[in-house]
PDB file of C-alpha atoms and ligand atoms in Angstrom:
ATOM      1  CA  UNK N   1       2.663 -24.689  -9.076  1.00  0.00           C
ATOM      2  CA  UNK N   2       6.487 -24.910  -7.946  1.00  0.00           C
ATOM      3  CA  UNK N   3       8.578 -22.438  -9.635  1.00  0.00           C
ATOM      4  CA  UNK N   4      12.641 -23.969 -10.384  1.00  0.00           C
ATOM      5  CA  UNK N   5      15.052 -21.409 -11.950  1.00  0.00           C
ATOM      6  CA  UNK N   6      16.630 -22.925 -15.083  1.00  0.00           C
ATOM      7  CA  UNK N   7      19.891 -21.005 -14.223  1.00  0.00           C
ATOM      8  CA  UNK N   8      23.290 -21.765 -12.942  1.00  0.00           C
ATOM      9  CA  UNK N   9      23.605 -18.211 -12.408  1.00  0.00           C
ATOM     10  CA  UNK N  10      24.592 -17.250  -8.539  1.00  0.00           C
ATOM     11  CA  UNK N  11      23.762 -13.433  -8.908  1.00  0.00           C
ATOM     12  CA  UNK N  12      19.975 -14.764 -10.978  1.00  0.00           C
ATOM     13  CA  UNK N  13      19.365 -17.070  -8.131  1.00  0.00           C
ATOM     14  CA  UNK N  14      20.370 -14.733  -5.331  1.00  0.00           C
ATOM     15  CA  UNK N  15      17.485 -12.505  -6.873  1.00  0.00           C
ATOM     16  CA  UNK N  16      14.972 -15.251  -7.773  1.00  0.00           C
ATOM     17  CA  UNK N  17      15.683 -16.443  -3.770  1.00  0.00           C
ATOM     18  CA  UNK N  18      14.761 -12.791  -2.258  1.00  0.00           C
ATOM     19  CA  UNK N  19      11.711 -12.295  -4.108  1.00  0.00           C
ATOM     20  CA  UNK N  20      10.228 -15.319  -1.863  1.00  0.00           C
ATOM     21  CA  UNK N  21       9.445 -17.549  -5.255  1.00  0.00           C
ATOM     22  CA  UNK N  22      12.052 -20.285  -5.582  1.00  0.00           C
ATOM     23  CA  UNK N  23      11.153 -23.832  -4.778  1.00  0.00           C
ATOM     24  CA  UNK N  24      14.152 -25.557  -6.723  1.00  0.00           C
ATOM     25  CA  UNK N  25      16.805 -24.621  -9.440  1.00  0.00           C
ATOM     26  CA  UNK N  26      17.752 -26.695 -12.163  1.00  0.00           C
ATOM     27  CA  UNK N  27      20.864 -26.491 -14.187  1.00  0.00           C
ATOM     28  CA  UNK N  28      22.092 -28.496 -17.194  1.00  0.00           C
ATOM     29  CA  UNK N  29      25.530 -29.067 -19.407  1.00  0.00           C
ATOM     30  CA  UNK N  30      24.791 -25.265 -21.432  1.00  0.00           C
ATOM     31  CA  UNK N  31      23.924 -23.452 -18.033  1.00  0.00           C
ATOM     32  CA  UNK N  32      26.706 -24.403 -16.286  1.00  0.00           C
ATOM     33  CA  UNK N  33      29.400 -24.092 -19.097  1.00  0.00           C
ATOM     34  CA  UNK N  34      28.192 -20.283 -19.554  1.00  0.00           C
ATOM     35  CA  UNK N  35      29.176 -19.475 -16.054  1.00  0.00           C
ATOM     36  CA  UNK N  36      32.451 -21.341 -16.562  1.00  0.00           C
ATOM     37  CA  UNK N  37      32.738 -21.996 -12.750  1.00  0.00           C
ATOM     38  CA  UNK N  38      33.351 -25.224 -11.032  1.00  0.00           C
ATOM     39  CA  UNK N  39      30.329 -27.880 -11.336  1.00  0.00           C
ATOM     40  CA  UNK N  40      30.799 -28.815  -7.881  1.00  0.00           C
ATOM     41  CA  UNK N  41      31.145 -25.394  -6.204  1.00  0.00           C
ATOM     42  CA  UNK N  42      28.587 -24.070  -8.103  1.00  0.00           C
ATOM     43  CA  UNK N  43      25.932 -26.755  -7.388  1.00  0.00           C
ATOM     44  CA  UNK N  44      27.184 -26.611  -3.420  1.00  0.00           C
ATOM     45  CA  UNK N  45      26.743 -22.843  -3.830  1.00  0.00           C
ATOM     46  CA  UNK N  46      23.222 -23.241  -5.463  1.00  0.00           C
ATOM     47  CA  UNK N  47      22.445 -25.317  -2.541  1.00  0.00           C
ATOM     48  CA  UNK N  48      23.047 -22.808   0.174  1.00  0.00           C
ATOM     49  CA  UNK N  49      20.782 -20.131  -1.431  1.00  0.00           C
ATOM     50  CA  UNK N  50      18.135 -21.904  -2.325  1.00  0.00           C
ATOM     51  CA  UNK N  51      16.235 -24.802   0.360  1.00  0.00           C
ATOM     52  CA  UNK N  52      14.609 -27.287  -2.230  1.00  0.00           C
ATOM     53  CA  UNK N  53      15.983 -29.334  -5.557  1.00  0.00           C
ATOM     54  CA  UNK N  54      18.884 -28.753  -7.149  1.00  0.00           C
ATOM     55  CA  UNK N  55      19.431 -30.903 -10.195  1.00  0.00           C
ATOM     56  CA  UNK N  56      23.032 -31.419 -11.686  1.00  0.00           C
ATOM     57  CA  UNK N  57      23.329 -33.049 -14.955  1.00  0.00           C
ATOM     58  CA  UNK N  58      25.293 -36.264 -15.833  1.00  0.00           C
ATOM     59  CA  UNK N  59      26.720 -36.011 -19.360  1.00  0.00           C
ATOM     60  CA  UNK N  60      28.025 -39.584 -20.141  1.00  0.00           C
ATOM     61  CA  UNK N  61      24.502 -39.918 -21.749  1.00  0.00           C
ATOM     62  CA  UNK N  62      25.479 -43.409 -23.577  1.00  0.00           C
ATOM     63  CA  UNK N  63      26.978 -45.349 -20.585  1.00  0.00           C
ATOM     64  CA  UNK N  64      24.629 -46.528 -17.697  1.00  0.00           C
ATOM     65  CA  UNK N  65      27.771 -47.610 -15.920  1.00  0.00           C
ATOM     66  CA  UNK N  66      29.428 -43.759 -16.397  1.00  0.00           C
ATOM     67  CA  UNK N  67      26.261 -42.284 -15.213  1.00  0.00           C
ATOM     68  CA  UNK N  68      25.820 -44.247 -12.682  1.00  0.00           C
ATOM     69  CA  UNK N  69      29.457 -42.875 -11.525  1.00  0.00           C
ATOM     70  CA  UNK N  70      28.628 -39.497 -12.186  1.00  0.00           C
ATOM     71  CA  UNK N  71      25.601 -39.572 -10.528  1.00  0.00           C
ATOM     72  CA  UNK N  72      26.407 -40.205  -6.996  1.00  0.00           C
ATOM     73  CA  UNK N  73      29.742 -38.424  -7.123  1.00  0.00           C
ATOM     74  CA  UNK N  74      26.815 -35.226  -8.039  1.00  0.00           C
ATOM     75  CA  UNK N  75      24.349 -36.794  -5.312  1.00  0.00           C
ATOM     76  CA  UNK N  76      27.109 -36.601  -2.944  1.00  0.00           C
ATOM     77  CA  UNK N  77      27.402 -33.090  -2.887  1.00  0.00           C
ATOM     78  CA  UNK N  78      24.749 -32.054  -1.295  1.00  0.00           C
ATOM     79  CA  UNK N  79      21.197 -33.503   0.320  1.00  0.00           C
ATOM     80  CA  UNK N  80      19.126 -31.379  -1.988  1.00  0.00           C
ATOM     81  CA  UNK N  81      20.803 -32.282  -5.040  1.00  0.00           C
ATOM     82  CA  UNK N  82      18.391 -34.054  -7.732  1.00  0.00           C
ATOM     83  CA  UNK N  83      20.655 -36.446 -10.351  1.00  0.00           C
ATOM     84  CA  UNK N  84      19.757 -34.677 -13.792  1.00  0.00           C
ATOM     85  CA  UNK N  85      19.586 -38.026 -16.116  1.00  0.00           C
ATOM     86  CA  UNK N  86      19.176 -37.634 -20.046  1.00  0.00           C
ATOM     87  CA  UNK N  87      16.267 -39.731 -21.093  1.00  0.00           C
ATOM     88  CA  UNK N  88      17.507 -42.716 -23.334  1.00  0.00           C
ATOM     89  CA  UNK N  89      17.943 -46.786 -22.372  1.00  0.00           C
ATOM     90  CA  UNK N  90      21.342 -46.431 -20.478  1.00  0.00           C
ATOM     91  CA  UNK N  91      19.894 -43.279 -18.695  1.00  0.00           C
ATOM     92  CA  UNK N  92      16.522 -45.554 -17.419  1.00  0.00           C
ATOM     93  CA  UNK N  93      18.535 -48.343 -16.316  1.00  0.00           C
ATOM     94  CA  UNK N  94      20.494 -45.400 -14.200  1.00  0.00           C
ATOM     95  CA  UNK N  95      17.064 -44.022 -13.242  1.00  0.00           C
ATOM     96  CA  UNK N  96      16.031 -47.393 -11.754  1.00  0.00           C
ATOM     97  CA  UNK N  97      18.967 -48.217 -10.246  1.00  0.00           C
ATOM     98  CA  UNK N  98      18.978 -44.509  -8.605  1.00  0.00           C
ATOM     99  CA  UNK N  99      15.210 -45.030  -7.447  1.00  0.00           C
ATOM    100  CA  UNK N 100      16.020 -48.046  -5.973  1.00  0.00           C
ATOM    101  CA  UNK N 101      19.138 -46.386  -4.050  1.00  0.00           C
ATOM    102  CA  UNK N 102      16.512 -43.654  -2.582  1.00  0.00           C
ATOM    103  CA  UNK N 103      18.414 -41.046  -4.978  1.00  0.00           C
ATOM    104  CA  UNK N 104      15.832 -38.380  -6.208  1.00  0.00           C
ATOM    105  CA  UNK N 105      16.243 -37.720 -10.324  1.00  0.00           C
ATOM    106  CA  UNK N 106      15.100 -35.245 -12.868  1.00  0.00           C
ATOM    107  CA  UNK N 107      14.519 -36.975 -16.459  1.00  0.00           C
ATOM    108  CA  UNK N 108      15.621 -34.639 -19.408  1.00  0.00           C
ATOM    109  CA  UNK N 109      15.321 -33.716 -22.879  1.00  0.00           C
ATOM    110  CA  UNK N 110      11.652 -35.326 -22.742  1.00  0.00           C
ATOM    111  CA  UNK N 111       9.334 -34.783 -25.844  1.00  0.00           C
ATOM    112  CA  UNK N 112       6.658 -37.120 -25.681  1.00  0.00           C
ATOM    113  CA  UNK N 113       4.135 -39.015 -23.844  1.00  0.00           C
ATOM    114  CA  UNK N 114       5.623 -42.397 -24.548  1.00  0.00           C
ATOM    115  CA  UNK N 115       9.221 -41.131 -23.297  1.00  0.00           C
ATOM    116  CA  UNK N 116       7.443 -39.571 -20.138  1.00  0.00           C
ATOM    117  CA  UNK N 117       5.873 -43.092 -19.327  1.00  0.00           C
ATOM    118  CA  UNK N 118       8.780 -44.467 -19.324  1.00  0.00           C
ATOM    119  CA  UNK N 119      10.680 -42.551 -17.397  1.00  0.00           C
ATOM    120  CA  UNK N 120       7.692 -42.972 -14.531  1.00  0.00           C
ATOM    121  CA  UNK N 121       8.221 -46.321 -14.790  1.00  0.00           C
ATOM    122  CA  UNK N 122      11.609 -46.257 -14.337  1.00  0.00           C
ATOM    123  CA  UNK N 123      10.853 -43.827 -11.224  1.00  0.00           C
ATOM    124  CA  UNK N 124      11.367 -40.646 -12.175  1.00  0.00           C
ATOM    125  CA  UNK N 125      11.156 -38.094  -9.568  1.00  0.00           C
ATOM    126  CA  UNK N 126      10.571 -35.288 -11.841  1.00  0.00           C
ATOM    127  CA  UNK N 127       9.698 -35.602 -16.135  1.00  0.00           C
ATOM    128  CA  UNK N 128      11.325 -32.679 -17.831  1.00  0.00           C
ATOM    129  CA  UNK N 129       8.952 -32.184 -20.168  1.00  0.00           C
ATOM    130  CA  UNK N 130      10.475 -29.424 -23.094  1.00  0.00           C
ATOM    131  CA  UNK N 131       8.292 -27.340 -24.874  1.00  0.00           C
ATOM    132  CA  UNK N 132      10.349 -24.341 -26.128  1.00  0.00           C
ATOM    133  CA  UNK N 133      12.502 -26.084 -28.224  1.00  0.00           C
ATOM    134  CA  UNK N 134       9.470 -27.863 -29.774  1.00  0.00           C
ATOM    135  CA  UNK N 135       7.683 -24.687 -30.545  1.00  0.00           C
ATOM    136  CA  UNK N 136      11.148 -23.199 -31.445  1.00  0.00           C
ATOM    137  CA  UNK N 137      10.433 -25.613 -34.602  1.00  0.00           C
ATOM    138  CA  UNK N 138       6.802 -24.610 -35.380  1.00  0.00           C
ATOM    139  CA  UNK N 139       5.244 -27.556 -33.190  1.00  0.00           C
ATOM    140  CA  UNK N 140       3.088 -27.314 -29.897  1.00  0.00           C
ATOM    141  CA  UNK N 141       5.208 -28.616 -27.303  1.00  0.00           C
ATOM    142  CA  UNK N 142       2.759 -28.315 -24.379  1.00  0.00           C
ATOM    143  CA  UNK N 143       0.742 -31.470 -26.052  1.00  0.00           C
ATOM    144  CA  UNK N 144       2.969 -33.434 -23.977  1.00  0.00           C
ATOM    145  CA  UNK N 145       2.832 -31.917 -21.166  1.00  0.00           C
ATOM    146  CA  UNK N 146      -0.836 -32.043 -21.015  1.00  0.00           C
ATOM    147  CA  UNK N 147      -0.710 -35.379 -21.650  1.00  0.00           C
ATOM    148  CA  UNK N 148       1.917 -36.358 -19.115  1.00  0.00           C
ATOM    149  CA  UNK N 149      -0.140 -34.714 -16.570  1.00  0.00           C
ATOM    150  CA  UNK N 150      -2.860 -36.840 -17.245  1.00  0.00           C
ATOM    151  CA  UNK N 151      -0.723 -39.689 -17.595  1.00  0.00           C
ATOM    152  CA  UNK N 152       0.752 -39.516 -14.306  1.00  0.00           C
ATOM    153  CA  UNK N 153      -2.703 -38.783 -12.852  1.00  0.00           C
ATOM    154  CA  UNK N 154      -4.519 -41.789 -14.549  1.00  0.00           C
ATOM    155  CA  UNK N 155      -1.778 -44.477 -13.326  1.00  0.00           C
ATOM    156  CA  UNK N 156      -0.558 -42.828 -10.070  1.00  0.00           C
ATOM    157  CA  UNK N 157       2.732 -42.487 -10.489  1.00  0.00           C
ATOM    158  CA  UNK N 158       4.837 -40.259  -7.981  1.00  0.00           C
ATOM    159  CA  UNK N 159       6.856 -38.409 -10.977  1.00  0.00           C
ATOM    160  CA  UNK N 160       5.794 -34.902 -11.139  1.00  0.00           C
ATOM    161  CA  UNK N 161       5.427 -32.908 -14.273  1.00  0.00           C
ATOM    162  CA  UNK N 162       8.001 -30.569 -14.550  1.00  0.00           C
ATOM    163  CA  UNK N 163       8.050 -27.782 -17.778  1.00  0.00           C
ATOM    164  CA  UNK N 164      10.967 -27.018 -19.243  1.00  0.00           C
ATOM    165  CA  UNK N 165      12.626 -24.920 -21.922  1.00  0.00           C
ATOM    166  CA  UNK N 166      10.801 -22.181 -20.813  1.00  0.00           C
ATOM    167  CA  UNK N 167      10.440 -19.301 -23.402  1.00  0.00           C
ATOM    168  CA  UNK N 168       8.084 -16.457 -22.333  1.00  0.00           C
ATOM    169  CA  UNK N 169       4.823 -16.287 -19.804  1.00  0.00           C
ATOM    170  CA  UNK N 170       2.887 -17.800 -21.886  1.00  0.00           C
ATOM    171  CA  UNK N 171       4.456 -20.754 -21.679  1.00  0.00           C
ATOM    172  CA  UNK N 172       3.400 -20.595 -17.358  1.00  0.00           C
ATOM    173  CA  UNK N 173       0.087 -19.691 -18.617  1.00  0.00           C
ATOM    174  CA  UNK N 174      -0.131 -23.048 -20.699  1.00  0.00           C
ATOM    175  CA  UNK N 175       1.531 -24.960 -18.277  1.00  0.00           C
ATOM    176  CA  UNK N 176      -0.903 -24.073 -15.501  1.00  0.00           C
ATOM    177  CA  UNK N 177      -3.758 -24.586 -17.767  1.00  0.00           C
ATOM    178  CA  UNK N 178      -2.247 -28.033 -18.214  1.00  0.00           C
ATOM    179  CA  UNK N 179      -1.811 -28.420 -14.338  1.00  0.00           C
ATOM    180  CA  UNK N 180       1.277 -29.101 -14.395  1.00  0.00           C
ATOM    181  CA  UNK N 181       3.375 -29.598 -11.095  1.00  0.00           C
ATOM    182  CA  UNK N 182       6.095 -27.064 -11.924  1.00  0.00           C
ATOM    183  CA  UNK N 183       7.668 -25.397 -14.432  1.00  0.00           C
ATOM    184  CA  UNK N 184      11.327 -24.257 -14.452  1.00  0.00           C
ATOM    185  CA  UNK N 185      11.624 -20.578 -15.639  1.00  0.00           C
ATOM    186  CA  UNK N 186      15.065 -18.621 -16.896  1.00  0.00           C
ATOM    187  CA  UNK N 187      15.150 -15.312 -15.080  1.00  0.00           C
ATOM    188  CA  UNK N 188      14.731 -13.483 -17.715  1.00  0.00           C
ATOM    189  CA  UNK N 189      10.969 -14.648 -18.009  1.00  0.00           C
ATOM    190  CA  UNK N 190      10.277 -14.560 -14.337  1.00  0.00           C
ATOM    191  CA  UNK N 191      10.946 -11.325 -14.705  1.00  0.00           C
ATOM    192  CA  UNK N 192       8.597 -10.459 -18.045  1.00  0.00           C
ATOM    193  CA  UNK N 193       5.919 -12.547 -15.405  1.00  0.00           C
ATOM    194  CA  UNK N 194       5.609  -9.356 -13.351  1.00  0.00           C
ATOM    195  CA  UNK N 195       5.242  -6.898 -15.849  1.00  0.00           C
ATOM    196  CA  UNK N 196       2.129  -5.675 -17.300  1.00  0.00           C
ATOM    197  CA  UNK N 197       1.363  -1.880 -18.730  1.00  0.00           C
ATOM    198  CA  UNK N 198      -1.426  -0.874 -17.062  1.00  0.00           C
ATOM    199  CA  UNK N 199      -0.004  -1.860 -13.593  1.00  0.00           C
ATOM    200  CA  UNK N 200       2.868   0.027 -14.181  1.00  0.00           C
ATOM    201  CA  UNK N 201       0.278   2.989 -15.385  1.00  0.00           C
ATOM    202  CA  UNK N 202      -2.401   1.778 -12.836  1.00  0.00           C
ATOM    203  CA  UNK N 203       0.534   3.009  -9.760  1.00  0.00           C
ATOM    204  CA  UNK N 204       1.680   6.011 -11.910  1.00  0.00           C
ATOM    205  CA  UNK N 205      -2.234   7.525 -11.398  1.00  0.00           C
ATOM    206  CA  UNK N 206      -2.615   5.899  -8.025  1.00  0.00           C
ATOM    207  CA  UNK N 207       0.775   8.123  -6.667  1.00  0.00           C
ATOM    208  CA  UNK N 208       0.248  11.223  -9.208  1.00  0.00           C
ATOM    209  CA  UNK N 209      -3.511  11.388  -7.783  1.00  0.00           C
ATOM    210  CA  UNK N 210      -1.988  11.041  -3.856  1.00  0.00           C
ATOM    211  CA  UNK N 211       0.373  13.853  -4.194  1.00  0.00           C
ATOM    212  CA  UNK N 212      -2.795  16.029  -5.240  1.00  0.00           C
ATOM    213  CA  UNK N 213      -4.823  14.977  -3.091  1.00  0.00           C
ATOM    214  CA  UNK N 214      -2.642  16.442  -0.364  1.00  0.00           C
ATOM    215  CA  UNK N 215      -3.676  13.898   1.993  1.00  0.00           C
ATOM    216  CA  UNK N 216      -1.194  11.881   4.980  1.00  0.00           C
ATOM    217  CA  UNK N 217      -1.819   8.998   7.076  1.00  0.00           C
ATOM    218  CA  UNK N 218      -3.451  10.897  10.329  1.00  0.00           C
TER     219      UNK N 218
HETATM  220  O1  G3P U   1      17.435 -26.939 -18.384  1.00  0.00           O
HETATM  221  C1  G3P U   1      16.540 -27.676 -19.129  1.00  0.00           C
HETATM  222  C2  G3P U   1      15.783 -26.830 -20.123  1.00  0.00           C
HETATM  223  O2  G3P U   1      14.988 -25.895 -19.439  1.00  0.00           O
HETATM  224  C3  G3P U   1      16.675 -26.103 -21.104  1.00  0.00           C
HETATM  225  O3  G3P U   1      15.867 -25.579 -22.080  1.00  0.00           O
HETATM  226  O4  G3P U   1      15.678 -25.118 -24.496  1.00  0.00           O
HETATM  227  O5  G3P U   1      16.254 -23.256 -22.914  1.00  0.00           O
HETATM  228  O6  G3P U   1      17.961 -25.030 -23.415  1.00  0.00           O
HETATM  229  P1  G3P U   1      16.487 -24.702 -23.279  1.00  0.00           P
END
């Protein structure tokens, strides 16, 4: 599974970049308005830490012909950025028109099967698939994941499955259960990911037992 950060955090994706785990980094309207920093320096700056996709959202979500603007003033950026294209009519027509073009793009705000199939159709490199705000609501978001997985399987498209709205672990543990091709995680989670109590108390004993043992390397 690829791991994205869903951050537009520098200092988050500086960290996320040491630890040797991040294959891409998405970012979206909300991430980047929290940091408050330029959209284009921020994205270029994203881009220099981080070797993979970057996706940067268009926001005229009603006009093909706006985010069709947008999107290759964003794609222009940077080689490794991904156009980040809410999922509605205007946004396919941009998706096709950006597939055709060669320009990679990330279809958002994606609930259900039927919206993932068409956004493969329209050539979607990557089907943002949100389950936290689903389950934020009492429903099971990861349905359609599952079944875009198998969806994209069964017709062989090229989109990949990506998970977002990301709220704890168990969300990675569904989403590899439901193989799908990546999941984009907020630090905060990645994070939680590591920690367990009885590795934390499995070291503890490990190093207490060491220093008694009175033992070295020779
Ligand atoms: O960035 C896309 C998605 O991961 C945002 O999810 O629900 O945390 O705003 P959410």
């Amino acid at each position: 599974m690829k791991f994205f950060i869903d951050s537009a955090n520098l200092d988050e994706i500086r960290k996320v970049a040491e630890m040797g785990l991040v294959d891409g980094v998405t970012t979206n309207p909300t991430l980047l308005a929290k940091e408050g920093k330029g959209f284009k320096t921020t994205i270029q700056e994203i881009c220099s830490i981080v070797d993979g996709p970057v996706s940067a959202e268009v926001v005229s979500a009603t006009s093909a012909e706006e985010m069709l603007k947008e999107a290759h003033i964003v794609s222009s950026w940077h080689p490794n950025v991904v156009v980040k294209v809410p999922f509605g009519p205007e946004g396919m027509k941009v998706v096709k028109k950006l597939t055709a073009e060669g320009i990679k793009t990330n279809v958002t705000v994606l609930f259900t099967l039927t919206q993932a199939l068409i956004a493969a159709k329209a050539g979607a490199t990557f089907l943002s698939n949100f389950v936290g705000r689903v389950d934020d609501i009492s429903g099971e978001g990861m349905v359609a994941v599952r079944d875009s997985v198998n969806m994209v399987h069964e017709y062989e498209f090229k989109s990949e499955v990506l998970v977002a709205s990301v709220r704890s672990p168990q969300h990675i543990v569904e989403a590899v259960r439901a193989g799908a091709h990546i999941a984009t995680i907020p630090f905060k989670v990645l994070e939680q990911m590591y920690q367990h109590p009885l590795t934390t108390s499995g070291i503890e004993r490990f190093t207490e037992d060491w220093k008694k043992s009175g033992l070295n390397f020779d």
